[in-house]
């Protein structure tokens, strides 16, 4: 009985000690979270006081090898943007000046041509926000006459992780979204002027001419050889129209294609001719082909 009493007392002490250890751990975790939040808030306040000098000394945290440190820096940057940082005391009540300072922050270019803030934002934005981020980036950088640095950085990120040129810009990366938006805003008028006459003619003559070359889908009165000839003729006309429109190709898209070519030559220096072909492939697959396949959705014809 005495031994049982001693054992029971010992077990009670162990249970009590375990509960105290659990409470101590929970208390420590709470203190750590509070310290982390206070640190992030303090850094946000310090950077807000002098955004230019502060970012110059802290931007490296966005590239720190420790993921938690990088995440903490992005929280700091987010807090700065949310609270509408007072970038300088002369513009405290002027919304336009604050916006201009924010634009300068986003479009900031490093010593080696990198875009630290833009790249950091692209790393944390979710996939369903990529289209909006691409629109904002192209609009801001183009307004600052910095579209080429943006395209270079985003295209190089895309090409750098690609094993071959055949898979370039086939996914939903930010580089692909930026390219698609550039094609849309800079090339819509050109594309409509190029394809509308040809496609409208096909629509107007739909009752008299067939381009169906699948025997299983042809009408009983149609002749396969005639349809093949019709398809070959209209294809040649479209191709000729595309080639002859080179002098009317939008200058912004010329710059974009040239930038892509330079990036490809840097990534694949031994494949100069293939690099030119890759640019042509991107141009057809991402720009011209969608308008031919879906002319109504792309606004080519009404």
Coordinates of C-alpha atoms in Angstrom, one line a residue:
X1 CA 0.0 0.0 0.0
X2 CA 2.8 2.4 0.9
X3 CA 4.5 1.5 -2.4
X4 CA 1.3 2.1 -4.3
X5 CA 0.9 5.5 -2.6
X6 CA 4.4 6.5 -3.6
X7 CA 3.9 5.3 -7.2
X8 CA 0.6 7.2 -7.5
X9 CA 2.2 10.3 -6.1
X10 CA 5.1 9.9 -8.7
X11 CA 2.6 9.5 -11.5
X12 CA 0.7 12.5 -10.4
X13 CA 3.9 14.6 -10.4
X14 CA 4.7 13.3 -14.0
X15 CA 1.2 14.2 -15.2
X16 CA 1.4 17.6 -13.6
X17 CA 4.9 18.1 -15.0
X18 CA 3.8 17.1 -18.5
X19 CA 0.9 19.6 -18.3
X20 CA 3.2 22.3 -17.2
X21 CA 5.6 21.5 -20.1
X22 CA 2.7 21.7 -22.6
X23 CA 1.6 25.0 -21.2
X24 CA 5.2 26.3 -21.4
X25 CA 5.5 25.3 -25.0
X26 CA 2.2 26.9 -26.0
X27 CA 3.3 30.0 -24.1
X28 CA 6.6 30.1 -25.9
X29 CA 4.9 29.7 -29.3
X30 CA 2.5 32.5 -28.5
X31 CA 5.5 34.7 -27.6
X32 CA 7.3 33.8 -30.8
X33 CA 4.3 34.7 -32.9
X34 CA 3.8 38.0 -31.1
X35 CA 7.5 38.8 -31.5
X36 CA 7.4 37.9 -35.2
X37 CA 4.3 40.1 -35.8
X38 CA 5.8 43.0 -33.8
X39 CA 9.1 42.7 -35.8
X40 CA 7.2 42.8 -39.1
X41 CA 5.2 45.8 -38.0
X42 CA 8.3 47.6 -36.8
X43 CA 10.1 46.9 -40.1
X44 CA 7.0 48.2 -42.0
X45 CA 7.0 51.4 -40.0
X46 CA 10.8 51.9 -40.5
X47 CA 10.5 51.4 -44.3
X48 CA 7.5 53.7 -44.5
X49 CA 9.5 56.5 -42.8
X50 CA 12.1 56.4 -45.6
X51 CA 11.1 54.0 -48.4
X52 CA 14.0 54.7 -50.7
X53 CA 16.8 54.2 -48.2
X54 CA 15.0 51.4 -46.5
X55 CA 14.4 49.3 -49.6
X56 CA 18.0 49.8 -50.7
X57 CA 19.2 48.1 -47.5
X58 CA 16.5 45.5 -47.1
X59 CA 15.7 44.4 -50.6
X60 CA 18.2 41.5 -50.3
X61 CA 15.8 39.8 -47.8
X62 CA 13.5 39.1 -50.7
X63 CA 16.1 36.8 -52.1
X64 CA 17.2 35.3 -48.8
X65 CA 17.9 31.5 -48.9
X66 CA 15.6 31.0 -45.9
X67 CA 12.0 30.8 -47.1
X68 CA 10.5 32.1 -43.9
X69 CA 12.7 35.2 -44.1
X70 CA 11.6 35.8 -47.7
X71 CA 7.9 35.4 -46.7
X72 CA 8.4 37.8 -43.8
X73 CA 9.8 40.4 -46.2
X74 CA 6.9 40.0 -48.5
X75 CA 4.6 40.6 -45.5
X76 CA 6.5 43.8 -44.7
X77 CA 6.2 45.0 -48.4
X78 CA 2.5 44.1 -48.4
X79 CA 1.9 46.2 -45.2
X80 CA 3.7 49.1 -46.8
X81 CA 1.5 49.0 -49.9
X82 CA -1.7 48.5 -47.8
X83 CA -1.1 51.5 -45.5
X84 CA -0.3 53.8 -48.4
X85 CA 3.3 54.6 -47.5
X86 CA 4.0 58.3 -47.1
X87 CA 6.9 58.4 -49.6
X88 CA 7.7 62.0 -48.8
X89 CA 6.4 64.6 -46.5
X90 CA 5.5 67.1 -49.3
X91 CA 3.0 64.7 -50.8
X92 CA 1.2 63.5 -47.8
X93 CA -2.2 64.6 -49.0
X94 CA -1.7 64.3 -52.7
X95 CA -2.9 60.9 -54.0
X96 CA -1.4 61.3 -57.4
X97 CA 2.1 61.8 -56.0
X98 CA 1.7 58.7 -53.8
X99 CA 0.6 56.7 -56.8
X100 CA 3.6 58.0 -58.9
X101 CA 6.0 56.9 -56.1
X102 CA 4.3 53.5 -56.0
X103 CA 4.7 53.1 -59.8
X104 CA 8.4 54.1 -59.4
X105 CA 8.8 51.4 -56.7
X106 CA 7.2 48.7 -58.8
X107 CA 9.2 49.6 -62.0
X108 CA 12.5 50.0 -60.1
X109 CA 15.4 48.6 -62.0
X110 CA 18.5 47.2 -60.3
X111 CA 22.2 47.8 -61.2
X112 CA 22.2 44.6 -63.3
X113 CA 19.0 45.3 -65.1
X114 CA 16.9 43.2 -62.8
X115 CA 13.4 44.1 -61.5
X116 CA 13.4 43.2 -57.8
X117 CA 9.9 44.3 -56.9
X118 CA 8.2 43.1 -60.0
X119 CA 10.0 39.7 -59.7
X120 CA 9.1 39.4 -56.0
X121 CA 5.4 40.1 -56.8
X122 CA 5.4 37.6 -59.6
X123 CA 6.7 34.9 -57.2
X124 CA 3.8 35.4 -54.7
X125 CA 0.8 36.1 -56.9
X126 CA -1.6 33.2 -57.3
X127 CA -2.4 31.7 -60.7
X128 CA -5.9 33.2 -60.8
X129 CA -4.4 36.7 -60.5
X130 CA -1.8 36.3 -63.2
X131 CA -3.9 38.0 -65.9
X132 CA -4.5 41.1 -63.8
X133 CA -0.8 41.3 -62.8
X134 CA 0.2 41.0 -66.4
X135 CA -2.2 43.9 -67.3
X136 CA -0.8 46.1 -64.5
X137 CA 2.8 45.3 -65.4
X138 CA 2.5 46.0 -69.1
X139 CA 0.5 49.2 -68.5
X140 CA 2.9 50.6 -65.9
X141 CA 6.2 49.7 -67.6
X142 CA 5.0 50.9 -71.0
X143 CA 3.9 54.2 -69.5
X144 CA 7.5 54.6 -68.1
X145 CA 9.0 53.5 -71.4
X146 CA 10.4 50.5 -69.7
X147 CA 8.5 47.8 -71.5
X148 CA 11.7 46.2 -73.0
X149 CA 13.3 45.6 -69.5
X150 CA 10.0 44.0 -68.3
X151 CA 9.8 41.7 -71.4
X152 CA 13.5 40.7 -71.1
X153 CA 13.2 39.8 -67.4
X154 CA 9.9 37.9 -67.8
X155 CA 10.9 36.1 -71.0
X156 CA 14.3 35.1 -69.6
X157 CA 12.6 33.6 -66.6
X158 CA 10.4 31.6 -68.9
X159 CA 13.3 30.5 -71.2
X160 CA 15.7 29.7 -68.4
X161 CA 13.6 26.9 -67.0
X162 CA 12.7 25.4 -70.4
X163 CA 14.5 22.4 -71.6
X164 CA 13.6 22.9 -75.3
X165 CA 12.1 25.6 -77.5
X166 CA 9.1 23.5 -78.4
X167 CA 7.6 24.0 -74.9
X168 CA 8.1 27.8 -74.6
X169 CA 5.1 29.9 -73.6
X170 CA 2.7 27.0 -73.7
X171 CA 1.6 27.2 -70.1
X172 CA 0.0 29.8 -67.9
X173 CA 3.1 31.5 -66.6
X174 CA 3.4 35.2 -66.1
X175 CA 5.6 35.5 -69.2
X176 CA 2.9 33.9 -71.3
X177 CA 0.2 36.2 -69.8
X178 CA 2.3 39.3 -70.5
X179 CA 2.9 38.2 -74.1
X180 CA -0.8 37.5 -74.6
X181 CA -1.7 40.9 -73.2
X182 CA 0.8 42.6 -75.5
X183 CA -0.6 40.8 -78.5
X184 CA -4.1 41.9 -77.5
X185 CA -3.6 45.6 -76.9
X186 CA -0.9 46.3 -79.5
X187 CA -2.0 43.9 -82.3
X188 CA -5.8 43.9 -82.3
X189 CA -6.2 46.6 -85.0
X190 CA -3.4 45.1 -87.2
X191 CA -4.9 41.6 -86.9
X192 CA -8.4 42.7 -87.8
X193 CA -7.2 44.6 -90.9
X194 CA -5.1 41.6 -91.9
X195 CA -7.7 38.8 -91.6
X196 CA -11.2 40.4 -91.7
X197 CA -11.3 40.7 -95.5
X198 CA -10.3 37.1 -96.0
X199 CA -12.5 35.6 -93.3
X200 CA -15.5 37.7 -94.3
X201 CA -15.2 36.6 -97.9
X202 CA -15.2 32.9 -96.7
X203 CA -18.4 33.6 -94.7
X204 CA -20.1 35.4 -97.6
X205 CA -19.3 32.5 -100.0
X206 CA -20.1 29.7 -97.5
X207 CA -22.9 28.4 -99.6
X208 CA -20.9 28.0 -102.8
X209 CA -17.5 26.9 -101.6
X210 CA -16.5 24.1 -99.1
X211 CA -13.2 23.7 -97.4
X212 CA -14.1 20.4 -95.6
X213 CA -11.4 17.7 -96.2
X214 CA -12.6 15.1 -93.8
X215 CA -14.6 12.5 -95.8
X216 CA -16.7 11.6 -92.8
X217 CA -18.0 15.2 -92.5
X218 CA -18.5 16.0 -96.1
X219 CA -21.9 16.4 -97.8
X220 CA -22.8 13.8 -100.3
X221 CA -22.6 16.2 -103.3
X222 CA -19.1 17.4 -102.4
X223 CA -15.9 16.3 -104.1
X224 CA -12.8 15.7 -101.9
X225 CA -10.3 16.9 -104.5
X226 CA -12.2 20.2 -105.0
X227 CA -12.4 20.9 -101.3
X228 CA -8.7 20.2 -100.9
X229 CA -7.9 22.6 -103.7
X230 CA -10.2 25.2 -102.1
X231 CA -8.4 24.8 -98.7
X232 CA -5.0 25.0 -100.3
X233 CA -5.9 28.2 -102.2
X234 CA -7.3 30.0 -99.2
X235 CA -4.4 28.9 -97.0
X236 CA -2.0 30.3 -99.6
X237 CA -3.9 33.6 -99.7
X238 CA -3.8 33.9 -95.9
X239 CA -0.1 33.1 -95.8
X240 CA 0.7 35.7 -98.6
X241 CA -1.3 38.3 -96.7
X242 CA 0.6 37.7 -93.5
X243 CA 4.0 37.8 -95.2
X244 CA 3.2 41.0 -97.2
X245 CA 2.0 42.8 -94.0
X246 CA 5.5 42.8 -92.4
X247 CA 5.8 46.6 -93.0
X248 CA 2.6 47.2 -91.1
X249 CA 3.5 45.0 -88.1
X250 CA 3.0 47.1 -84.9
X251 CA 6.3 48.5 -83.6
X252 CA 5.6 47.3 -80.0
X253 CA 5.3 43.8 -81.2
X254 CA 8.4 44.1 -83.3
X255 CA 10.3 45.1 -80.1
X256 CA 8.7 42.2 -78.2
X257 CA 9.7 39.7 -80.9
X258 CA 13.2 41.1 -81.0
X259 CA 13.5 40.8 -77.2
X260 CA 12.3 37.2 -77.3
X261 CA 14.9 36.5 -80.0
X262 CA 17.7 38.0 -77.9
X263 CA 16.7 36.0 -74.9
X264 CA 16.6 32.8 -76.9
X265 CA 20.1 33.5 -78.4
X266 CA 21.4 34.0 -74.8
X267 CA 19.8 30.7 -73.7
X268 CA 20.5 28.7 -76.8
X269 CA 23.6 30.3 -78.4
X270 CA 24.3 27.4 -80.8
X271 CA 20.8 27.4 -82.4
X272 CA 20.5 30.8 -84.1
X273 CA 18.3 29.6 -86.9
X274 CA 16.1 27.6 -84.6
X275 CA 15.8 30.7 -82.4
X276 CA 14.3 32.6 -85.4
X277 CA 11.9 29.7 -86.0
X278 CA 10.9 29.7 -82.3
X279 CA 9.9 33.4 -82.6
X280 CA 7.8 32.6 -85.6
X281 CA 6.2 29.7 -83.9
X282 CA 5.2 31.8 -80.9
X283 CA 3.9 34.5 -83.3
X284 CA 1.6 32.1 -85.1
X285 CA 0.5 30.0 -82.1
X286 CA -0.2 32.8 -79.7
X287 CA -1.2 35.6 -82.1
X288 CA -2.4 34.7 -85.5
X289 CA -3.8 31.2 -85.1
X290 CA -6.3 32.0 -82.3
X291 CA -7.8 34.8 -84.6
X292 CA -8.2 32.3 -87.5
X293 CA -9.7 29.6 -85.3
X294 CA -12.0 31.9 -83.4
X295 CA -12.6 35.0 -85.4
X296 CA -15.8 36.0 -83.7
X297 CA -14.4 35.7 -80.1
X298 CA -11.3 37.6 -81.2
X299 CA -13.3 40.4 -82.7
X300 CA -12.1 39.9 -86.2
X301 CA -15.6 39.7 -87.7
X302 CA -19.0 40.5 -86.2

